[in-house]
Coordinates of C-alpha atoms and ligand atoms in Angstrom, one line a residue:
X729 CA 104.9 37.7 113.1
X730 CA 105.4 39.6 116.3
X731 CA 109.1 39.6 115.9
X732 CA 108.8 41.2 112.5
X733 CA 106.2 43.7 113.6
X734 CA 108.2 44.9 116.6
X735 CA 111.3 45.9 114.7
X736 CA 109.0 47.6 112.1
X737 CA 107.3 49.6 114.8
X738 CA 110.8 50.5 116.1
X739 CA 111.9 51.5 112.7
X740 CA 108.8 53.7 112.4
X741 CA 109.5 55.1 115.8
X742 CA 113.1 55.7 115.0
X743 CA 112.2 57.4 111.8
X744 CA 109.7 59.5 113.6
X745 CA 112.3 60.3 116.3
X746 CA 114.8 61.2 113.6
X747 CA 112.3 63.5 111.9
X748 CA 111.5 65.1 115.3
X749 CA 115.2 65.6 116.1
X750 CA 115.9 67.2 112.7
X751 CA 112.9 69.4 113.1
X752 CA 113.7 70.4 116.6
X753 CA 117.3 71.1 115.9
X754 CA 116.3 73.1 112.9
X755 CA 113.9 75.0 115.0
X756 CA 116.6 75.4 117.7
X757 CA 118.9 76.9 115.2
X758 CA 116.2 79.4 114.5
X759 CA 115.0 79.8 118.0
X760 CA 117.6 80.8 120.5
X761 CA 118.0 79.1 123.8
X762 CA 115.4 80.4 126.3
X763 CA 112.8 81.6 123.9
X764 CA 111.0 79.3 121.6
X765 CA 107.8 79.8 119.7
X766 CA 106.3 76.9 121.7
X767 CA 107.1 78.7 125.0
X768 CA 105.2 81.8 124.1
X769 CA 102.1 80.2 122.7
X770 CA 99.5 82.8 123.5
X771 CA 96.7 82.1 126.0
X772 CA 93.5 83.9 125.4
X773 CA 91.9 83.8 128.9
X774 CA 93.2 83.3 132.4
X775 CA 91.8 83.5 135.9
X776 CA 93.9 84.4 138.9
X777 CA 93.4 85.1 142.6
X778 CA 96.3 87.5 142.6
X779 CA 97.5 89.6 139.6
X780 CA 96.8 89.7 135.9
X781 CA 98.5 91.0 132.8
X782 CA 96.9 91.1 129.3
X783 CA 99.0 92.3 126.4
X784 CA 99.3 91.7 122.6
X785 CA 102.2 89.4 123.0
X786 CA 103.1 86.5 125.4
X787 CA 106.7 87.6 125.8
X788 CA 105.5 91.1 126.8
X789 CA 103.0 89.6 129.3
X790 CA 105.9 87.5 130.8
X791 CA 108.0 90.7 131.2
X792 CA 105.1 92.2 133.2
X793 CA 104.7 89.1 135.3
X794 CA 108.5 88.9 135.9
X795 CA 108.4 92.4 137.3
X796 CA 105.4 91.7 139.5
X797 CA 107.2 88.6 140.9
X798 CA 110.1 90.8 141.8
X799 CA 107.8 93.0 143.9
X800 CA 106.9 95.6 141.3
X801 CA 103.4 97.1 141.2
X802 CA 101.0 97.4 138.3
X803 CA 102.7 100.6 137.1
X804 CA 106.1 98.9 137.1
X805 CA 104.7 96.0 135.2
X806 CA 103.0 98.1 132.6
X807 CA 106.3 99.9 132.0
X808 CA 108.2 96.7 131.6
X809 CA 105.5 95.5 129.2
X810 CA 105.8 98.7 127.3
X811 CA 109.6 98.4 126.8
X812 CA 109.2 94.7 125.9
X813 CA 106.5 95.5 123.4
X814 CA 109.0 97.9 121.7
X815 CA 111.1 94.8 121.0
X816 CA 108.6 91.9 120.4
X817 CA 105.7 93.8 118.8
X818 CA 107.6 96.3 116.6
X819 CA 104.6 97.2 114.5
X820 CA 103.0 99.1 117.4
X821 CA 105.1 98.7 120.5
X822 CA 107.5 101.5 120.5
X823 CA 110.1 103.9 121.7
X824 CA 109.3 106.2 118.8
X825 CA 105.6 106.8 119.5
X826 CA 103.3 107.9 122.3
X827 CA 100.4 106.9 124.4
X828 CA 98.1 107.3 127.4
X829 CA 98.0 105.7 130.8
X830 CA 95.1 105.6 133.2
X831 CA 95.8 104.5 136.8
X832 CA 93.5 103.5 139.6
X833 CA 95.3 102.7 142.9
X834 CA 94.1 100.2 145.4
X835 CA 92.8 103.0 147.6
X836 CA 90.6 104.3 144.7
X837 CA 92.7 107.3 143.8
X838 CA 93.0 107.8 140.0
X839 CA 95.5 109.5 137.7
X840 CA 96.0 109.9 133.9
X841 CA 99.3 110.4 132.0
X842 CA 99.4 112.0 128.6
X843 CA 102.6 111.1 126.7
X844 CA 101.1 111.6 123.2
X845 CA 103.6 112.8 120.6
X846 CA 103.7 116.5 119.8
X847 CA 104.0 118.5 116.6
X848 CA 107.6 119.7 116.2
X849 CA 108.4 123.4 116.4
X850 CA 108.5 123.9 112.6
X851 CA 105.2 122.2 112.0
X852 CA 102.4 124.4 110.7
X853 CA 98.8 124.2 109.7
X854 CA 99.1 123.8 106.0
X855 CA 102.3 121.7 105.9
X856 CA 100.7 118.7 104.1
X857 CA 98.9 120.9 101.4
X858 CA 100.1 121.7 97.9
X859 CA 100.2 125.2 96.5
X860 CA 96.5 124.9 95.5
X861 CA 95.6 123.9 99.1
X862 CA 95.0 120.3 98.3
X863 CA 96.2 117.5 100.6
X864 CA 99.4 115.8 99.3
X865 CA 98.6 112.2 99.5
X866 CA 100.9 110.1 101.8
X867 CA 102.8 113.1 103.2
X868 CA 101.3 112.9 106.7
X869 CA 101.4 109.0 106.7
X870 CA 104.6 107.8 105.1
X871 CA 108.2 108.8 105.6
X872 CA 110.1 111.3 107.8
X873 CA 107.7 114.2 107.6
X874 CA 104.9 112.2 109.2
X875 CA 106.7 111.8 112.5
X876 CA 105.8 113.8 115.6
X877 CA 108.2 114.2 118.6
X878 CA 108.0 110.9 120.4
X879 CA 106.5 110.8 124.0
X880 CA 106.8 107.2 125.1
X881 CA 110.1 107.3 126.9
X882 CA 109.3 110.5 128.8
X883 CA 105.9 109.0 129.7
X884 CA 107.3 105.7 131.1
X885 CA 109.9 107.6 133.1
X886 CA 107.2 110.0 134.5
X887 CA 105.0 107.1 135.4
X888 CA 107.9 105.4 137.2
X889 CA 108.9 108.6 139.1
X890 CA 105.4 109.1 140.5
X891 CA 104.3 105.5 141.1
X892 CA 107.1 103.0 140.5
X893 CA 108.2 100.7 143.3
X894 CA 111.0 98.7 141.7
X895 CA 114.3 100.1 140.5
X896 CA 113.8 101.6 137.0
X897 CA 116.7 99.6 135.6
X898 CA 115.0 96.3 136.4
X899 CA 112.0 97.4 134.2
X900 CA 114.2 97.4 131.1
X901 CA 115.9 94.1 131.8
X902 CA 113.4 91.8 129.9
X903 CA 113.3 94.1 126.9
X904 CA 117.1 94.3 126.7
X905 CA 117.4 90.6 127.0
X906 CA 114.9 90.1 124.1
X907 CA 116.5 92.7 121.9
X908 CA 120.0 91.3 122.4
X909 CA 119.3 87.6 122.2
X910 CA 116.5 87.9 119.7
X911 CA 113.2 86.1 119.8
X912 CA 111.2 84.1 117.3
X913 CA 108.6 86.2 115.5
X914 CA 105.1 85.0 115.4
X915 CA 103.2 84.2 112.2
X916 CA 101.2 87.4 112.5
X917 CA 104.3 89.5 112.8
X918 CA 106.0 87.6 109.9
X919 CA 103.0 88.4 107.7
X920 CA 103.1 92.1 108.5
X921 CA 106.9 92.2 108.0
X922 CA 106.5 90.6 104.6
X923 CA 103.8 93.0 103.5
X924 CA 105.7 96.1 104.5
X925 CA 109.1 95.2 102.9
X926 CA 108.7 97.6 100.0
X927 CA 107.8 100.5 102.3
X928 CA 110.7 99.6 104.6
X929 CA 113.0 99.7 101.6
X930 CA 111.7 103.1 100.4
X931 CA 112.7 104.8 103.6
X932 CA 115.6 102.7 105.0
X933 CA 118.9 101.2 103.8
X934 CA 120.7 98.0 105.0
X935 CA 122.0 97.0 107.4
X936 CA 118.6 96.9 109.1
X937 CA 117.2 93.8 110.9
X938 CA 113.8 94.4 109.3
X939 CA 114.9 94.4 105.7
X940 CA 114.6 90.7 104.9
X941 CA 112.4 88.8 102.4
X942 CA 110.2 85.9 103.3
X943 CA 109.8 86.1 107.1
X944 CA 108.4 83.0 108.6
X945 CA 107.0 82.2 112.0
X946 CA 110.0 81.2 114.2
X947 CA 112.6 83.4 112.4
X948 CA 114.7 85.1 115.0
X949 CA 114.7 88.9 115.2
X950 CA 117.8 90.3 116.9
X951 CA 117.9 94.0 117.5
X952 CA 121.3 95.0 118.6
X953 CA 120.9 98.8 118.0
X954 CA 117.6 98.8 119.9
X955 CA 119.3 96.9 122.8
X956 CA 121.9 99.6 122.9
X957 CA 119.3 102.4 123.0
X958 CA 117.4 100.6 125.8
X959 CA 120.7 100.3 127.8
X960 CA 121.2 104.1 127.3
X961 CA 117.7 104.7 128.7
X962 CA 118.5 102.2 131.5
X963 CA 121.7 104.1 132.5
X964 CA 120.7 107.7 131.8
X965 CA 116.9 107.8 132.1
X966 CA 115.3 110.5 130.0
X967 CA 118.6 111.9 128.7
X968 CA 119.4 108.5 127.3
X969 CA 116.7 109.2 124.7
X970 CA 116.0 113.0 124.6
X971 CA 119.6 114.1 124.5
X972 CA 123.0 112.6 123.7
X973 CA 123.5 109.8 121.2
X974 CA 120.0 108.7 120.7
X975 CA 118.7 112.2 120.2
X976 CA 121.5 112.9 117.7
X977 CA 120.6 109.7 115.8
X978 CA 116.9 110.7 115.6
X979 CA 117.9 114.1 114.3
X980 CA 120.3 112.7 111.8
X981 CA 117.6 110.3 110.6
X982 CA 115.2 113.2 110.3
X983 CA 117.7 115.3 108.3
X984 CA 118.4 112.5 106.0
X985 CA 114.7 112.4 104.9
X986 CA 113.3 115.9 105.4
X987 CA 111.7 115.2 108.8
X988 CA 111.1 117.9 111.3
X989 CA 112.1 116.7 114.8
X990 CA 115.1 118.6 116.1
X991 CA 117.3 118.3 119.2
X992 CA 115.4 121.2 120.7
X993 CA 112.0 119.4 120.1
X994 CA 113.4 116.4 121.9
X995 CA 114.8 118.4 124.7
X996 CA 111.6 120.2 125.3
X997 CA 109.3 117.2 125.3
X998 CA 107.5 116.5 128.6
X999 CA 104.8 114.0 129.4
X1000 CA 101.8 115.6 131.2
X1001 CA 99.8 114.4 134.2
X1002 CA 96.1 115.1 133.7
X1003 CA 93.0 114.7 135.8
X1004 CA 91.3 111.6 134.6
X1005 CA 87.8 112.0 133.1
X1006 CA 85.2 110.3 135.2
X1007 CA 81.5 109.7 134.8
X1008 CA 78.7 107.5 136.0
X1009 CA 76.6 104.9 134.2
X1010 CA 74.1 103.3 136.6
X1011 CA 76.1 101.7 139.4
X1012 CA 79.4 102.0 137.4
X1013 CA 82.0 104.8 137.5
X1014 CA 84.0 105.1 134.3
X1015 CA 87.5 106.4 134.6
X1016 CA 89.1 107.3 131.3
X1017 CA 91.4 109.6 129.3
X1018 CA 90.8 113.3 128.8
X1019 CA 92.2 115.3 125.8
X1020 CA 94.5 115.1 124.0
X1021 CA 92.5 111.9 123.5
X1022 CA 88.9 112.2 122.5
X1023 CA 88.4 108.7 123.9
X1024 CA 87.1 109.5 127.4
X1025 CA 84.8 112.3 126.4
X1026 CA 83.3 110.3 123.6
X1027 CA 82.8 107.2 125.8
X1028 CA 81.1 109.2 128.5
X1029 CA 78.9 111.0 126.0
X1030 CA 77.8 107.6 124.5
X1031 CA 77.0 106.1 127.8
X1032 CA 75.0 109.1 128.9
X1033 CA 73.0 109.1 125.7
X1034 CA 72.0 105.4 125.9
X1035 CA 71.4 105.2 129.6
X1036 CA 67.7 106.1 129.5
X1037 CA 66.9 103.3 127.1
X1038 CA 66.2 99.6 128.1
X1039 CA 69.3 98.1 126.4
X1040 CA 69.3 94.9 128.4
X1041 CA 65.7 94.2 127.6
X1042 CA 66.3 94.8 123.9
X1043 CA 69.3 92.5 123.9
X1044 CA 72.6 92.1 122.0
X1045 CA 72.5 93.0 118.3
X1046 CA 68.8 93.6 118.5
X1047 CA 67.6 96.2 115.9
X1048 CA 66.6 98.6 118.7
X1049 CA 70.0 98.4 120.5
X1050 CA 72.1 98.7 117.3
X1051 CA 70.0 101.5 116.0
X1052 CA 70.3 103.4 119.3
X1053 CA 74.0 102.9 119.7
X1054 CA 74.7 103.8 116.1
X1055 CA 72.6 107.0 116.4
X1056 CA 74.4 108.0 119.6
X1057 CA 77.8 107.4 117.9
X1058 CA 76.7 109.5 114.9
X1059 CA 76.2 112.4 117.2
X1060 CA 79.2 111.9 119.3
X1061 CA 81.6 111.7 116.4
X1062 CA 80.1 114.8 114.9
X1063 CA 80.9 116.6 118.1
X1064 CA 84.4 115.1 118.1
X1065 CA 85.2 116.5 114.7
X1066 CA 84.2 120.0 115.7
X1067 CA 85.2 120.4 119.4
X1068 CA 87.9 117.9 120.3
X1069 CA 91.6 118.7 120.1
X1070 CA 94.5 119.2 122.5
X1071 CA 93.0 121.1 125.4
X1072 CA 96.4 122.8 126.0
X1073 CA 95.8 124.7 122.7
X1074 CA 92.1 124.7 122.1
X1075 CA 89.4 125.4 124.7
X1076 CA 87.6 122.0 124.5
X1077 CA 84.1 122.7 125.9
X1078 CA 84.2 119.7 128.2
X1079 CA 81.4 120.9 130.5
X1080 CA 79.0 121.5 127.7
X1081 CA 79.9 118.2 125.9
X1082 CA 79.4 116.2 129.0
X1083 CA 76.4 118.1 130.3
X1084 CA 73.4 115.8 130.9
X1085 CA 70.9 118.2 129.5
X1086 CA 73.0 118.8 126.4
X1087 CA 73.2 115.1 125.7
X1088 CA 69.5 114.6 126.2
X1089 CA 68.9 117.4 123.8
X1090 CA 71.3 115.9 121.3
X1091 CA 69.2 112.8 121.3
X1092 CA 65.9 114.7 121.0
X1093 CA 65.7 114.1 117.3
X1094 CA 66.5 110.4 117.7
X1095 CA 63.8 108.5 115.8
X1096 CA 63.4 104.9 117.0
X1097 CA 62.1 104.0 113.6
X1098 CA 64.4 105.8 111.2
X1099 CA 68.1 106.5 110.7
X1100 CA 69.0 110.2 110.9
X1101 CA 71.2 111.5 108.1
X1102 CA 74.7 112.6 109.2
X1103 CA 74.3 115.7 107.1
X1104 CA 71.3 116.7 109.2
X1105 CA 73.0 115.9 112.5
X1106 CA 76.2 118.1 112.2
X1107 CA 78.0 118.9 115.4
X1108 CA 76.0 120.1 118.5
X1109 CA 75.5 123.8 118.7
X1110 CA 77.0 125.9 121.5
X1111 CA 79.4 128.7 121.8
X1112 CA 83.1 128.1 122.1
X1113 CA 85.5 130.8 123.0
X1114 CA 87.9 130.5 120.1
X1115 CA 91.4 132.0 120.6
X1116 CA 92.9 116.8 115.2
X1117 CA 96.8 101.1 111.8
X1118 CA 98.1 99.5 114.6
X1119 CA 98.3 100.2 118.3
X1120 CA 98.7 98.2 121.4
X1121 CA 96.9 98.1 124.7
X1122 CA 97.9 96.6 128.0
X1123 CA 95.7 96.0 131.1
X1124 CA 97.3 95.1 134.4
X1125 CA 96.0 94.5 137.9
X1126 CA 98.5 93.7 140.6
X1127 CA 98.0 91.6 143.8
X1128 CA 97.3 94.6 145.9
X1129 CA 94.5 95.7 143.5
X1130 CA 96.3 98.6 141.7
X1131 CA 95.1 98.8 138.1
X1132 CA 96.7 100.3 135.0
X1133 CA 95.1 100.7 131.5
X1134 CA 97.6 101.9 128.9
X1135 CA 97.3 102.3 125.1
X1136 CA 100.3 103.2 123.0
X1137 CA 100.9 103.5 119.3
X1138 CA 103.0 104.4 116.3
X1139 CA 99.7 105.0 114.5
X1140 CA 100.0 102.8 111.4
X1141 CA 101.8 99.5 111.4
X1142 CA 105.5 100.4 111.9
X1143 CA 104.5 104.1 112.0
X1144 CA 106.0 106.1 109.2
X1145 CA 108.2 103.1 108.3
X1146 CA 111.3 105.1 109.1
X1147 CA 113.7 103.1 111.4
X1148 CA 116.1 105.3 113.2
X1149 CA 119.5 104.3 111.9
X1150 CA 121.8 103.4 114.7
X1151 CA 119.1 103.7 117.4
X1152 CA 117.1 100.8 116.2
X1153 CA 113.4 101.7 116.4
X1154 CA 110.5 102.9 114.1
X1155 CA 109.1 106.4 114.3
X1156 CA 105.4 107.2 114.5
X1157 CA 103.3 108.7 111.7
X1158 CA 101.0 110.4 114.3
X1159 CA 100.9 113.7 112.4
X1160 CA 98.1 112.2 110.4
X1161 CA 95.9 112.3 113.5
X1162 CA 95.8 116.1 113.1
X1163 CA 93.2 117.5 110.8
X1164 CA 95.5 118.3 108.0
X1165 CA 92.8 120.2 106.2
X1166 CA 89.3 120.9 107.6
X1167 CA 86.8 118.3 106.5
X1168 CA 89.3 116.1 104.7
X1169 CA 89.3 112.6 106.3
X1170 CA 92.5 111.1 107.7
X1171 CA 93.5 107.4 107.4
X1172 CA 90.7 106.4 109.7
X1173 CA 88.1 108.4 107.8
X1174 CA 87.9 110.9 110.7
X1175 CA 87.4 114.6 109.9
X1176 CA 88.3 117.6 112.0
X1177 CA 88.6 121.3 112.1
X1178 CA 90.2 124.2 114.0
X1179 CA 90.2 122.3 117.3
X1180 CA 92.6 119.7 115.8
X1181 CA 94.5 121.9 113.4
X1182 CA 98.3 121.6 113.4
X1183 CA 100.3 124.0 115.6
X1184 CA 103.9 123.7 116.9
X1185 CA 104.1 121.7 120.1
X1186 CA 100.4 120.7 120.0
X1187 CA 99.3 117.1 120.5
X1188 CA 97.3 115.5 117.7
X1189 CA 93.9 114.3 118.7
X1190 CA 93.6 110.6 119.6
X1191 CA 90.8 108.1 119.9
X1192 CA 92.7 105.9 122.3
X1193 CA 90.5 105.0 125.3
X1194 CA 92.4 103.3 128.1
X1195 CA 89.6 102.9 130.7
X1196 CA 89.0 101.5 134.2
X1197 CA 85.5 100.8 135.6
X1198 CA 84.4 100.7 139.2
X1199 CA 81.2 99.0 140.2
X1200 CA 79.7 100.2 143.5
X1201 CA 83.0 101.8 144.4
X1202 CA 85.2 98.7 143.8
X1203 CA 87.5 97.9 140.9
X1204 CA 85.4 96.1 138.2
X1205 CA 87.0 96.2 134.8
X1206 CA 90.2 97.4 133.0
X1207 CA 90.0 97.6 129.2
X1208 CA 91.2 99.2 126.0
X1209 CA 92.1 98.4 122.5
X1210 CA 93.9 99.5 119.3
X1211 CA 91.7 100.3 116.3
X1212 CA 91.9 103.9 115.3
X1213 CA 88.5 105.5 115.2
X1214 CA 86.8 102.2 116.2
X1215 CA 88.5 102.2 119.6
X1216 CA 85.8 104.3 121.3
X1217 CA 82.8 102.4 120.0
X1218 CA 84.6 99.1 120.8
X1219 CA 85.3 100.0 124.4
X1220 CA 81.7 101.2 124.7
X1221 CA 80.3 98.0 123.3
X1222 CA 82.4 95.6 125.3
X1223 CA 81.4 97.4 128.5
X1224 CA 77.7 97.4 127.5
X1225 CA 78.1 93.6 126.6
X1226 CA 79.0 93.0 130.2
X1227 CA 77.0 95.6 132.0
X1228 CA 73.7 95.3 130.0
X1229 CA 73.8 92.1 128.0
X1230 CA 75.1 90.0 130.9
X1231 CA 78.0 88.4 129.0
X1232 CA 81.1 87.0 130.6
X1233 CA 84.3 88.7 129.6
X1234 CA 85.3 86.2 126.9
X1235 CA 82.0 86.5 125.2
X1236 CA 81.9 90.3 125.6
X1237 CA 85.3 90.6 123.9
X1238 CA 84.8 88.0 121.2
X1239 CA 81.3 88.8 120.1
X1240 CA 80.8 90.7 116.8
X1241 CA 81.0 94.4 116.8
X1242 CA 79.7 97.3 114.7
X1243 CA 80.9 100.9 114.3
X1244 CA 79.4 104.3 113.2
X1245 CA 81.5 107.5 113.2
X1246 CA 79.2 110.1 111.6
X1247 CA 81.1 110.2 108.4
X1248 CA 81.1 108.2 106.3
X1249 CA 77.4 107.7 107.1
X1250 CA 77.3 103.9 107.4
X1251 CA 77.4 101.1 110.0
X1252 CA 80.6 99.0 109.7
X1253 CA 80.2 95.4 110.8
X1254 CA 82.5 92.5 111.1
X1255 CA 82.2 90.0 108.3
X1256 CA 79.9 87.2 109.3
X1257 CA 79.5 88.4 112.8
X1258 CA 76.4 90.5 112.5
X1259 CA 72.8 89.4 112.8
X1260 CA 71.4 89.4 109.2
X1261 CA 67.8 89.9 110.3
X1262 CA 68.9 93.0 112.3
X1263 CA 70.8 94.3 109.3
X1264 CA 67.8 94.0 106.9
X1265 CA 65.5 95.8 109.3
X1266 CA 68.1 98.5 109.8
X1267 CA 68.5 98.9 106.1
X1268 CA 64.8 99.4 105.7
X1269 CA 65.1 102.1 108.4
X1270 CA 67.7 104.0 106.2
X1271 CA 71.0 102.6 107.5
X1272 CA 73.8 101.6 105.1
X1273 CA 76.3 98.9 105.9
X1274 CA 79.8 98.1 105.1
X1275 CA 81.6 94.8 106.1
X1276 CA 85.1 94.8 107.4
X1277 CA 87.4 92.0 108.5
X1278 CA 87.8 93.0 112.1
X1279 CA 87.0 95.9 114.4
X1280 CA 89.6 96.6 117.2
X1281 CA 91.3 94.1 119.5
X1282 CA 90.3 94.4 123.1
X1283 CA 92.5 93.4 126.1
X1284 CA 90.5 93.4 129.3
X1285 CA 90.4 92.3 132.9
X1286 CA 87.2 91.7 134.8
X1287 CA 86.9 91.3 138.6
X1288 CA 84.7 88.2 139.1
X1289 CA 82.1 88.1 141.9
X1290 CA 84.4 85.8 143.9
X1291 CA 87.2 88.4 143.8
X1292 CA 89.4 86.6 141.3
X1293 CA 90.6 88.4 138.1
X1294 CA 89.6 87.2 134.6
X1295 CA 92.0 88.4 131.9
X1296 CA 91.0 88.1 128.3
X1297 CA 92.9 88.7 125.1
X1298 CA 91.0 89.1 121.8
X1299 CA 90.8 86.2 119.4
X1300 CA 91.2 88.8 116.6
X1301 CA 94.9 89.1 117.3
X1302 CA 96.4 85.6 117.3
X1303 CA 99.2 86.9 119.7
X1304 CA 97.0 88.5 122.3
X1305 CA 97.9 86.9 125.7
X1306 CA 96.4 86.9 129.2
X1307 CA 98.3 85.5 132.2
X1308 CA 98.0 85.7 135.9
X1309 CA 100.4 84.8 138.7
Ligands
DON102 O1 95.6 107.9 118.4 C1 94.8 107.3 117.7 O2 93.6 107.4 117.8 C2 95.4 106.5 116.5 N1 96.7 107.0 116.2 C3 95.4 105.1 116.9 C4 95.9 104.2 115.8 C5 95.4 102.8 115.9 O3 94.7 102.4 116.8 C6 95.8 102.0 114.8 N2 95.4 100.6 115.1 N3 94.8 99.8 114.8

């Protein structure tokens, strides 16, 4: 018996081995040497005594770690991540978009870099309206006319010039490698690529590496044109993108589809260093992004408004806490729509908006037992001297304690869906973040007015909220997220989850979220992740609810009491990845 069983087992084993070999060699044909799907299986949480990188993609995290290992600092690492994201996370990582970087050095000094896209010179207030003054559907979101002048490359170069330690060329090396050799796309990316094929075809013609049916996890994406552009940037710095071949390719692409960006727009683009916005919440200091993002102002307003109330006593998703936070959000987003825009063009009344007495007054009509109607709330009233999906966030802390929080975007998935022929990257559709007509909601349902009206060279208002938090003077937390209008309330809630509800970082990131943005007048909740008892009480108080699949995708780092760093990527993006070294 035994002698027959043994060969049988061997046969089974051999068969199994054969199947494995066939499967592996098929996978190897798809996955190039050096990068396999298995190798970049994402890791959602990590603890390290030295440095930490959290990004939306494991290959980008590794690019950051590689640079840290070569002696780079957190700024160098975030730049390397950014370039790598342009390759491995094409739906939001970018060369053709823009973003914001908030920095806290180990000595406590802070800085903020604005490399948001700008409206081109020929852009004008009514450019997305028809002759009757109505918004032309899709014009600010799809195709060439939706693109603003990209800021990313100028931003990364400016960040490196001021804070970089490693040779700039080294920061592009991982991205160039990944673009040239290719990498296996994840299941999540394959799904997106499949769902946008018809949009890609509408605005692009073959050959184009993204035009392909039936993407599957593990399929290799090689981007030769992008590799060439990255090499030009590596060799020539800013002029590798904003003048010469790349600039000519962008302009040719624009001209082929009625876009606005010209050689002169590109030549004139500059990233801008700004004073970070800071505020206090109990023993915490919040360091965040000023305009052209609304993120920092809104976050500080929210915190100031809820500080007098016993949130920790009420507890997570209690009716009192949700009601208070939703009512504060209602008022903050009403102010956003009226007063927030690019401060280089509109006198954003920062002092008034962040004034403690103003914010207390703003909450004076807060009724603990009843929802206020958004119609009744409106924007706060004070005088202004008059003369506005898919994004990615990276949090990095290096071994010396320098911290970087950076959020960048093309706005929608793959931006306006236009891929620059020859140069190999997608362009943003950030023009939709302007208020294209007062009171008419953009793709995130946000409304705006004069403050965020379109003007040549102006930056469109953002909600991106890259944030760093100190506790008692020491680095405590680095966080940020994609999510359009929900970015602000998500950063707010994840911080409150830690600071008031005593959650560890994983729980704080992965717990259910809600969102209120004044208009529409409802509380958005994540399907199946909101306390039903709280919901019915709040409905009886006059709140309306809408369920959505997910709200934002946090990437955060928390300094633990023993000094180690805990990095956490969100379960909501299967590719989010946290790693230390
Ligand atoms: O700047 C903004 O606020 C938007 N363009 C961000 C877009 C976004 O987060 C889309 N992602 N989910």
